[in-house]
Coordinates of C-alpha atoms and ligand atoms in Angstrom, one line a residue:
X1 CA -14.9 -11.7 40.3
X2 CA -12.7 -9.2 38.4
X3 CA -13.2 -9.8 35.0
X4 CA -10.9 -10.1 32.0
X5 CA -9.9 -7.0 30.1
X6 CA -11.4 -6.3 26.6
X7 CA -9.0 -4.0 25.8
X8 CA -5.8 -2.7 27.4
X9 CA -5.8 0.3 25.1
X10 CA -7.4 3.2 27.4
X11 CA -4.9 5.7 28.0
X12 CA -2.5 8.0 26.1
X13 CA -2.8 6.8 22.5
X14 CA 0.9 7.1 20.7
X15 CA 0.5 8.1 17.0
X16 CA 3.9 6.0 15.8
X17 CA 3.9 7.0 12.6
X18 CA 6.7 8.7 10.7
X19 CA 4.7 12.0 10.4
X20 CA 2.8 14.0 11.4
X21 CA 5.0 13.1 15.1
X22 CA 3.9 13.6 18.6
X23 CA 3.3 17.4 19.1
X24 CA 4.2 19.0 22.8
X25 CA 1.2 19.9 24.8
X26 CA 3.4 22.9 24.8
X27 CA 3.1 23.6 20.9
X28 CA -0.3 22.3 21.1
X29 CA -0.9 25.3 24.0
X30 CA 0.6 27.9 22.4
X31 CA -2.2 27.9 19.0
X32 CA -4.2 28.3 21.7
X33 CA -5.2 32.0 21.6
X34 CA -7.1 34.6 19.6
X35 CA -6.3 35.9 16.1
X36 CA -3.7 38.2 16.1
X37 CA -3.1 41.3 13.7
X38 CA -1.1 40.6 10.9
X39 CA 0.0 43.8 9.8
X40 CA 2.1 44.8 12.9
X41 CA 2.7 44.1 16.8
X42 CA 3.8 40.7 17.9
X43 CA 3.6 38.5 15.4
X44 CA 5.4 40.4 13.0
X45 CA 8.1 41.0 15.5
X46 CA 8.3 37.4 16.8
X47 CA 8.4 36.0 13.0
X48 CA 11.7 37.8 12.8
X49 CA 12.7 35.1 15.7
X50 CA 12.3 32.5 14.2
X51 CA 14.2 32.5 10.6
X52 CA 17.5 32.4 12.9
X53 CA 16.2 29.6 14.5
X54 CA 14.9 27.9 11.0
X55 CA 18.6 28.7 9.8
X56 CA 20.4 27.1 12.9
X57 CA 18.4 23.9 12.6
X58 CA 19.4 23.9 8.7
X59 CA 23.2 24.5 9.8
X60 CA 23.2 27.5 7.0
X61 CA 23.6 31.3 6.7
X62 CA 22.1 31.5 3.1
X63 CA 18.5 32.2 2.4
X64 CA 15.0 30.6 3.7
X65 CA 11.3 31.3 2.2
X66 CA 8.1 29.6 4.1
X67 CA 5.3 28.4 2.4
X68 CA 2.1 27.2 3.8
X69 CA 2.1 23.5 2.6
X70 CA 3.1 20.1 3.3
X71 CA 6.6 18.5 2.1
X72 CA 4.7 18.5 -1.4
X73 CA 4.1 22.4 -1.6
X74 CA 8.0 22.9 -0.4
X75 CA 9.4 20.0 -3.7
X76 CA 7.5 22.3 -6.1
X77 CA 8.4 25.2 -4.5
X78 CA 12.0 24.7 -4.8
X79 CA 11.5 22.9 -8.0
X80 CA 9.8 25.9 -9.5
X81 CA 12.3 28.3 -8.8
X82 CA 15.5 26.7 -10.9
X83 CA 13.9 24.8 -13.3
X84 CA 12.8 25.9 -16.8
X85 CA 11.2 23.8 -19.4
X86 CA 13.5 21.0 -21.2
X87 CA 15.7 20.7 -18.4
X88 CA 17.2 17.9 -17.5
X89 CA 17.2 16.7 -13.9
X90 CA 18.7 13.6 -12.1
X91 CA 17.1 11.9 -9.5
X92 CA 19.0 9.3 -6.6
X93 CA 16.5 7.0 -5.6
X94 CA 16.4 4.8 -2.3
X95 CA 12.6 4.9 -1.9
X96 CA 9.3 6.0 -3.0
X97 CA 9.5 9.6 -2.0
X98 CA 12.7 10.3 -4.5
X99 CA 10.0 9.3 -7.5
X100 CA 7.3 11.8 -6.2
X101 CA 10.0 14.9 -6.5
X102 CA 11.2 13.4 -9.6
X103 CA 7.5 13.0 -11.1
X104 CA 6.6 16.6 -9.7
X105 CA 9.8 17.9 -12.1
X106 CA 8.4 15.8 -14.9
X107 CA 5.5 17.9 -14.6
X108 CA 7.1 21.0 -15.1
X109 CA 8.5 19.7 -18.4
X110 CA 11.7 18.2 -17.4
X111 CA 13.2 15.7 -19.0
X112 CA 13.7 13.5 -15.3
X113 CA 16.6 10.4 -15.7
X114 CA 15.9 8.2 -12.3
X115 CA 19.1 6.3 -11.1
X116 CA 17.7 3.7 -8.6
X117 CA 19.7 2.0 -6.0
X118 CA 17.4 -0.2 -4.6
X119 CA 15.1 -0.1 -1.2
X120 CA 18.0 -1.3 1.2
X121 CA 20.9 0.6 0.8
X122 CA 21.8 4.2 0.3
X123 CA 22.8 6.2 -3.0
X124 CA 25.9 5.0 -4.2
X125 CA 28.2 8.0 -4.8
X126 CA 30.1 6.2 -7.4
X127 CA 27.6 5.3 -9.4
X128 CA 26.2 9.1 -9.1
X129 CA 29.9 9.7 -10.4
X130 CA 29.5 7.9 -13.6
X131 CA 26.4 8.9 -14.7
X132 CA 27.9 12.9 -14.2
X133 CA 30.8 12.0 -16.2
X134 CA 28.5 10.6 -19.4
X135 CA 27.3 14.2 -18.8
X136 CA 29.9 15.5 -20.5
X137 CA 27.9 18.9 -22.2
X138 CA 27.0 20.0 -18.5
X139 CA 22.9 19.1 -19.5
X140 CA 22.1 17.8 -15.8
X141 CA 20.7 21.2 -14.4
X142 CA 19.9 19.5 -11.1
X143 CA 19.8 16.6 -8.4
X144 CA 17.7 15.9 -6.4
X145 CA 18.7 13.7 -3.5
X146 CA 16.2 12.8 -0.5
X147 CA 18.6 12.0 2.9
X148 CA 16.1 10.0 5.1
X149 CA 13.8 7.9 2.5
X150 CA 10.8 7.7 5.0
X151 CA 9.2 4.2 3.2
X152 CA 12.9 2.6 3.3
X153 CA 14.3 4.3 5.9
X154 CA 17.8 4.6 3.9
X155 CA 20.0 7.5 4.7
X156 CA 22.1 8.7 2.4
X157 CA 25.6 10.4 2.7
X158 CA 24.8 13.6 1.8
X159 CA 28.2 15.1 2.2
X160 CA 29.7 11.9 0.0
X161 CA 27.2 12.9 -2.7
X162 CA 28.5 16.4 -3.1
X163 CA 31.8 15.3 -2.9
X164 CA 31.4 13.2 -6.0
X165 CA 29.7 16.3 -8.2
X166 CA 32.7 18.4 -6.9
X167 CA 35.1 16.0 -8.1
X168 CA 33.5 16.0 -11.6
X169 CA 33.6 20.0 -11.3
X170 CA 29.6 19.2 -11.9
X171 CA 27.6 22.5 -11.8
X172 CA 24.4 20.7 -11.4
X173 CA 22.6 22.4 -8.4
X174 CA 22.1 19.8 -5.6
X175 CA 18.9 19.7 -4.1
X176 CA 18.2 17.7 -1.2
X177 CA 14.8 16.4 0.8
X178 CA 15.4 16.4 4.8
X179 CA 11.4 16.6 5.1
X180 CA 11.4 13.0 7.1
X181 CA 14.6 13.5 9.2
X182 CA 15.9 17.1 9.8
X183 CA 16.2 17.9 13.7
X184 CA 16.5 13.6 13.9
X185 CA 19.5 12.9 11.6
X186 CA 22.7 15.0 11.4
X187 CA 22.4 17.4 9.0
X188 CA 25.2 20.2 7.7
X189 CA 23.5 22.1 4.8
X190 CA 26.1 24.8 4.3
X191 CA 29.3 22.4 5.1
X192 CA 27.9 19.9 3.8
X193 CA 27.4 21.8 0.2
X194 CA 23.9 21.7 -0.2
X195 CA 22.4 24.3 -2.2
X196 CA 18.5 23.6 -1.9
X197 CA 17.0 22.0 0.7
X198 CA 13.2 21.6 1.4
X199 CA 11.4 20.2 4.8
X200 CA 8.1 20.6 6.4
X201 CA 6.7 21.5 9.9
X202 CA 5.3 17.8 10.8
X203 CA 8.3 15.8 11.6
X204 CA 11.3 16.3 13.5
X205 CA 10.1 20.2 13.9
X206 CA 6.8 18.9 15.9
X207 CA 4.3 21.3 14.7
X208 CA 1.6 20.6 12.6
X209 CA 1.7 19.8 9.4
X210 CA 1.3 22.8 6.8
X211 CA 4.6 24.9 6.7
X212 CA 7.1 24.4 4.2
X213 CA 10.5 25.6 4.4
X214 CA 12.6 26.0 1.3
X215 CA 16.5 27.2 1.9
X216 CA 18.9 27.9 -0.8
X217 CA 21.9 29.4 -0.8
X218 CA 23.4 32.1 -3.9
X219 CA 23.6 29.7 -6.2
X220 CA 20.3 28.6 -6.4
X221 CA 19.1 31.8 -6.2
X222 CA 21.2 33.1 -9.4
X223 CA 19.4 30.0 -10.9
X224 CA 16.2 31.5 -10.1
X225 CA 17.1 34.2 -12.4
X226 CA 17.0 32.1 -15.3
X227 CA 14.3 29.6 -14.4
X228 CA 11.3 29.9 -16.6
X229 CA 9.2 28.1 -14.2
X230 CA 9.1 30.7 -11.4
X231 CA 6.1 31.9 -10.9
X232 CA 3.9 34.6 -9.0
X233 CA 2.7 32.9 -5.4
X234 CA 6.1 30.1 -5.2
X235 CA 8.4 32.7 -6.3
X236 CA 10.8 32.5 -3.1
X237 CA 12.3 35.7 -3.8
X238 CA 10.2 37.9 -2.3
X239 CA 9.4 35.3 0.7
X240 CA 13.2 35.7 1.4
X241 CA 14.0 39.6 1.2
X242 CA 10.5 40.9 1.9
X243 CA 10.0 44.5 2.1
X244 CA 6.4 44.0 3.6
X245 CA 6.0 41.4 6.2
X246 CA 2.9 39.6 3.9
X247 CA 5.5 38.8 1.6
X248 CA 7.1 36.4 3.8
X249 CA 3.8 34.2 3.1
X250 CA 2.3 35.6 0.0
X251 CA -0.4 37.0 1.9
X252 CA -1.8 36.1 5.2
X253 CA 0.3 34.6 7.9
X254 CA -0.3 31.1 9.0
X255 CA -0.7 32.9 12.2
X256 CA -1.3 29.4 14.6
X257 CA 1.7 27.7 12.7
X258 CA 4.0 30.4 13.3
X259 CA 3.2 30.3 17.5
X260 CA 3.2 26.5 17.3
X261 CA 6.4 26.6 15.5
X262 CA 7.8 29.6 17.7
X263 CA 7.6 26.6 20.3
X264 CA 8.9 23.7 18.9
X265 CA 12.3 25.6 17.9
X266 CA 12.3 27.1 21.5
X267 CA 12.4 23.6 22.8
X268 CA 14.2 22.4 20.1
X269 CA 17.3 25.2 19.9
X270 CA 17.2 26.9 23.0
X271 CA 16.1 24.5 25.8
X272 CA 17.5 20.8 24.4
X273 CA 19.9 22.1 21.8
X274 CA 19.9 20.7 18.4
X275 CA 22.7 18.4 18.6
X276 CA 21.4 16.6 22.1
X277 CA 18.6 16.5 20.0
X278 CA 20.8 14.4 17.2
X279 CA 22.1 12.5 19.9
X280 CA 18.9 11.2 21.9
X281 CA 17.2 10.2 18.4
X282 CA 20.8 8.2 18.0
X283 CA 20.5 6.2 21.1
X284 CA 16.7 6.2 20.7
X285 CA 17.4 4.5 17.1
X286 CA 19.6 1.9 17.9
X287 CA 17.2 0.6 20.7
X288 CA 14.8 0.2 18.1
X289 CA 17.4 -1.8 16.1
X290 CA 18.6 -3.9 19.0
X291 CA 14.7 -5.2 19.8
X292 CA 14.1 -6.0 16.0
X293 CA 17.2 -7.5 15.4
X294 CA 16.7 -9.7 18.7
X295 CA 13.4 -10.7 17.4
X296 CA 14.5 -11.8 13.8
X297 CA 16.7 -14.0 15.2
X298 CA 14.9 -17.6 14.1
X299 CA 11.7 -15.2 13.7
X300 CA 9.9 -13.9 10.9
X301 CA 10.5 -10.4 10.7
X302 CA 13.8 -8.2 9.8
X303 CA 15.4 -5.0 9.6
X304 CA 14.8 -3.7 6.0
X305 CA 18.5 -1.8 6.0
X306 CA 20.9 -4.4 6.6
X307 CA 24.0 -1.7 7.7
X308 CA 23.5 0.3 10.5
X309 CA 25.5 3.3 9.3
X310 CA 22.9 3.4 6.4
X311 CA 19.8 3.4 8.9
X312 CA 17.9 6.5 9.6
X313 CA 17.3 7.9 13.6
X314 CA 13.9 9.3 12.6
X315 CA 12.1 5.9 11.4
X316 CA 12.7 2.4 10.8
X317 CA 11.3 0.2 8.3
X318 CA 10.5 -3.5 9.2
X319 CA 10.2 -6.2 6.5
X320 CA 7.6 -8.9 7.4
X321 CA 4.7 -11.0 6.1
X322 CA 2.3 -8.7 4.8
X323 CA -0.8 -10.3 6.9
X324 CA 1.8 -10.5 10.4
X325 CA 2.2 -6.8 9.6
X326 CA -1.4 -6.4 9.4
X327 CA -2.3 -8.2 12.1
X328 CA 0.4 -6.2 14.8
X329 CA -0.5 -3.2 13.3
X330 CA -4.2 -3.8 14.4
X331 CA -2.9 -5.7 18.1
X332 CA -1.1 -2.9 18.6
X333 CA -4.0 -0.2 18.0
X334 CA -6.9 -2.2 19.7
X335 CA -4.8 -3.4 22.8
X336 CA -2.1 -1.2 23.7
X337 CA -3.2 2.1 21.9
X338 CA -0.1 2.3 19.7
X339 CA -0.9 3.3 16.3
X340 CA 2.2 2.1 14.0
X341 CA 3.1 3.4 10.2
X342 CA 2.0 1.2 7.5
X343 CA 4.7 -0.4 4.8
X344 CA 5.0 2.0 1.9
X345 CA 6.0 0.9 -1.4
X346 CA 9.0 -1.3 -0.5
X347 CA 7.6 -3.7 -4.0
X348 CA 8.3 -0.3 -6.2
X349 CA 5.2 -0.4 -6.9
X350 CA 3.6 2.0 -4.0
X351 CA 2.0 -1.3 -2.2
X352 CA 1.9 -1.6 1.8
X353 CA 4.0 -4.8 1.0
X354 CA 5.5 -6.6 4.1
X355 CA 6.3 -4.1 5.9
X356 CA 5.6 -2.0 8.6
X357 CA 7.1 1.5 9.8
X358 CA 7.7 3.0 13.3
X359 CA 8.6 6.3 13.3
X360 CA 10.4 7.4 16.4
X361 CA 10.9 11.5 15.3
X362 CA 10.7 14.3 16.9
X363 CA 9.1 14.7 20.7
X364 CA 10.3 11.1 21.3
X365 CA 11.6 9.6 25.0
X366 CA 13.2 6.8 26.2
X367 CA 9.5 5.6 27.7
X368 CA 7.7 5.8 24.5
X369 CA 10.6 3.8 22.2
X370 CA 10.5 1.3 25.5
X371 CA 6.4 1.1 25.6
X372 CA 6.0 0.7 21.8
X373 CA 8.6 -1.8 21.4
X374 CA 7.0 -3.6 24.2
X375 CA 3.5 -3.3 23.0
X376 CA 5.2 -4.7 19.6
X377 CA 6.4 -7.8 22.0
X378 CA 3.4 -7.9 23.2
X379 CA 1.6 -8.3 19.8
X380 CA 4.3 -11.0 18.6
X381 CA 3.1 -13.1 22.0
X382 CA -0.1 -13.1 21.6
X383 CA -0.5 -13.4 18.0
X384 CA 1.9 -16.5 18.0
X385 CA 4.3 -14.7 15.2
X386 CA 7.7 -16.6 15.3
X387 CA 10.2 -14.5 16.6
X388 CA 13.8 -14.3 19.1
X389 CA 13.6 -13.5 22.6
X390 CA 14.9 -10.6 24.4
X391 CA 13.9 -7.9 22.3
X392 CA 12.9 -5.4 24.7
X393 CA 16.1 -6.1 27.1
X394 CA 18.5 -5.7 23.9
X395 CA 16.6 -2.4 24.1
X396 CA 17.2 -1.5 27.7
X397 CA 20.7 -2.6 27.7
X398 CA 21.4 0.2 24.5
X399 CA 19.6 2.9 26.7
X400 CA 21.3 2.1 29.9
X401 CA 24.4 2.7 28.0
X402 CA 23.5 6.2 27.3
X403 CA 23.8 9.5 29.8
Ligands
PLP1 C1 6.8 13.1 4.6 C2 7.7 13.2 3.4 C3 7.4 13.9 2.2 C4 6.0 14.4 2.0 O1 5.6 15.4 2.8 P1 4.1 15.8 2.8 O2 4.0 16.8 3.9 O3 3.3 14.5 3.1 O4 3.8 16.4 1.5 C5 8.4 14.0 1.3 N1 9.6 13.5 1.4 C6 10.0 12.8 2.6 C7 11.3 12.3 2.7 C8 9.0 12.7 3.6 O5 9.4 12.0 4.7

């Protein structure tokens, strides 16, 4: 007698949470390999490869410094070369991870003003627009602006955000977060206006986590001539315009990184080309719409961003009971060996409220959207959670659609 399955888990496990992503066996292959010499030979020479790489993936000409850190080691990077002490600093919030940038200025002595536009819907560049015009002595010496909010999963219109401070003739420096979504959603830095931006290594760049890139263009970087907060080892000057290569780190190279990186962007810039890549996160995206929003119908659960044009292509943020959440979130793990992102601070609060996050960045394909939305079907079955039908073929129909 064949008996009944404990488990249905044994297999590839999918890590579906919004960073750190899937990582290539090829990037996994390629740390693979004895420690090199740091001082000259190939690594030094293949480093030089990959700032035009870093730069084309940024859609920018201006500068770049790498730190070794996570998305938090690249805010106060950038933070700590324009600010000094006193300043004052604006922050657009759409999520939780706006407030930890904003808090991290705080720390350097900024005086940090917040404008909050709720977790559903993106920065509103007319509201921006006001609070620049009460700014009428210039005081604002920066905003900070995140894109993708990875707890909400709000984008923001970068471009109309810019547009707003140019309008104003504003001379605030804008600063913007594309840690959770750059390689995933469109991104323009030096059309767009940008003139910081900070990501990390562990999402749409699918390398481990602990680089952090910083780019800025001239403006910034006249900024940094005045910022009282620079200081000796996140000084991106130096890490910019080295004139030894253990400048560009501040000392030893994150040698493993830099040859799982060297991957990644191969992949990513050479072999799929960054704007298939924009594309296929697209179409991947609105599959993962189509199933949820096929399942709310009657059923308990919901998109959290109501307008599409307003959702991310790098993660999406699901609004449901907090002890359904809990429950698919553990289905999921112990029976089909998907591990989903928790809910994070959608209550402003920094509670795993109602929700539940599935991040769908980086080495992502058609078969891994299609399995985790059916192992989330799955869950919804056998759990008995009220929900629509046809999730998963309002899924197939978008991807049919494409190529
Ligand atoms: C992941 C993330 C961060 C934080 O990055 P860490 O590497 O965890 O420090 C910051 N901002 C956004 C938008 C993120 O998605």
């Amino acid at each position: 007698m064949l008996k009944a399955p404990k488990s249905l888990a044994q297999g590839r496990h999918y890590l579906a949470i919004p960073g750190p992503s899937v990582m290539p066996d090829r990037v996994l292959q390629a740390m693979h390999q004895p420690a090199p010499n740091i001082y000259k030979g190939g690594l030094v020479d293949m480093v030089e490869t990959l700032l035009p790489d870093l730069k084309a993936v940024a859609r920018t000409k201006h500068h770049l410094a790498i730190y070794i850190a996570n998305g938090h080691g690249a805010w106060e990077a950038a933070l700590s070369n324009v600010l000094s002490p006193g300043d004052q600093v604006l922050v657009l919030s759409t999520g939780r991870f706006a407030h930890g940038w904003g808090d991290m200025a705080a720390k350097f002595g900024a005086q940090v003003e917040i404008l909050e536009f709720g977790p559903d819907r993106p920065a509103d560049p007319a509201r921006f627009a006001e609070a620049l015009a009460a700014d009428h002595a210039h005081k604002i010496k920066a905003v900070l602006a995140v894109q993708v909010d990875t707890s909400t999963s709000v984008r923001s219109d970068i471009a109309a955000l810019r547009a707003a401070m140019d309008d104003l003739g504003h001379p605030a420096l804008f600063m913007v977060d594309c840690i959770a979504c750059l390689a995933c959603d469109a991104f323009e830095m030096d059309a767009w206006g940008v003139d910081v931006m900070v990501t990390g290594s562990q999402k749409g760049l699918m390398t481990p986590p602990g680089l952090g890139f910083v780019f800025f263009n001239d403006r910034a970087d006249a900024a940094r001539d005045r910022a009282e907060c620079v200081t000796g080892y996140w000084d991106w000057r130096p890490r910019s315009r080295p004139e030894m290569f253990y400048q560009y780190f501040g000392g030893t190279a994150p040698t493993h990184h830099l040859f799982a990186l060297r991957e990644a962007l191969t992949m990513l810039v050479h072999e799929e080309g960054l704007e298939q890549a924009w594309a296929r996160h697209g179409a991947l995206a609105r599959a993962v719409w189509a199933a949820f929003e096929a399942w709310g119908q009657g059923g308990a659960l919901r998109l959290n961003v109501p307008d599409p044009a307003h959702r991310s292509h790098a993660v999406t943020t699901l609004r449901i009971a907090q002890s359904d959440s809990d429950r698919i979130q553990d289905w999921v793990t112990a029976q089909a060996g998907l591990t989903l992102g928790i809910g994070l601070g959608l209550d402003g609060a920094g509670g795993t409220d109602g929700a539940f996050r599935l991040g769908h960045m980086g080495y992502v394909n058609a078969q891994m959207v299609l399995g985790a939305l059916g192992a989330i079907e799955t869950a919804l079955i056998a759990l008995d959670i009220p929900h629509g039908a046809g999730g998963l073929s309002a899924a197939a129909q978008i991807l049919a659609q494409q190529g």
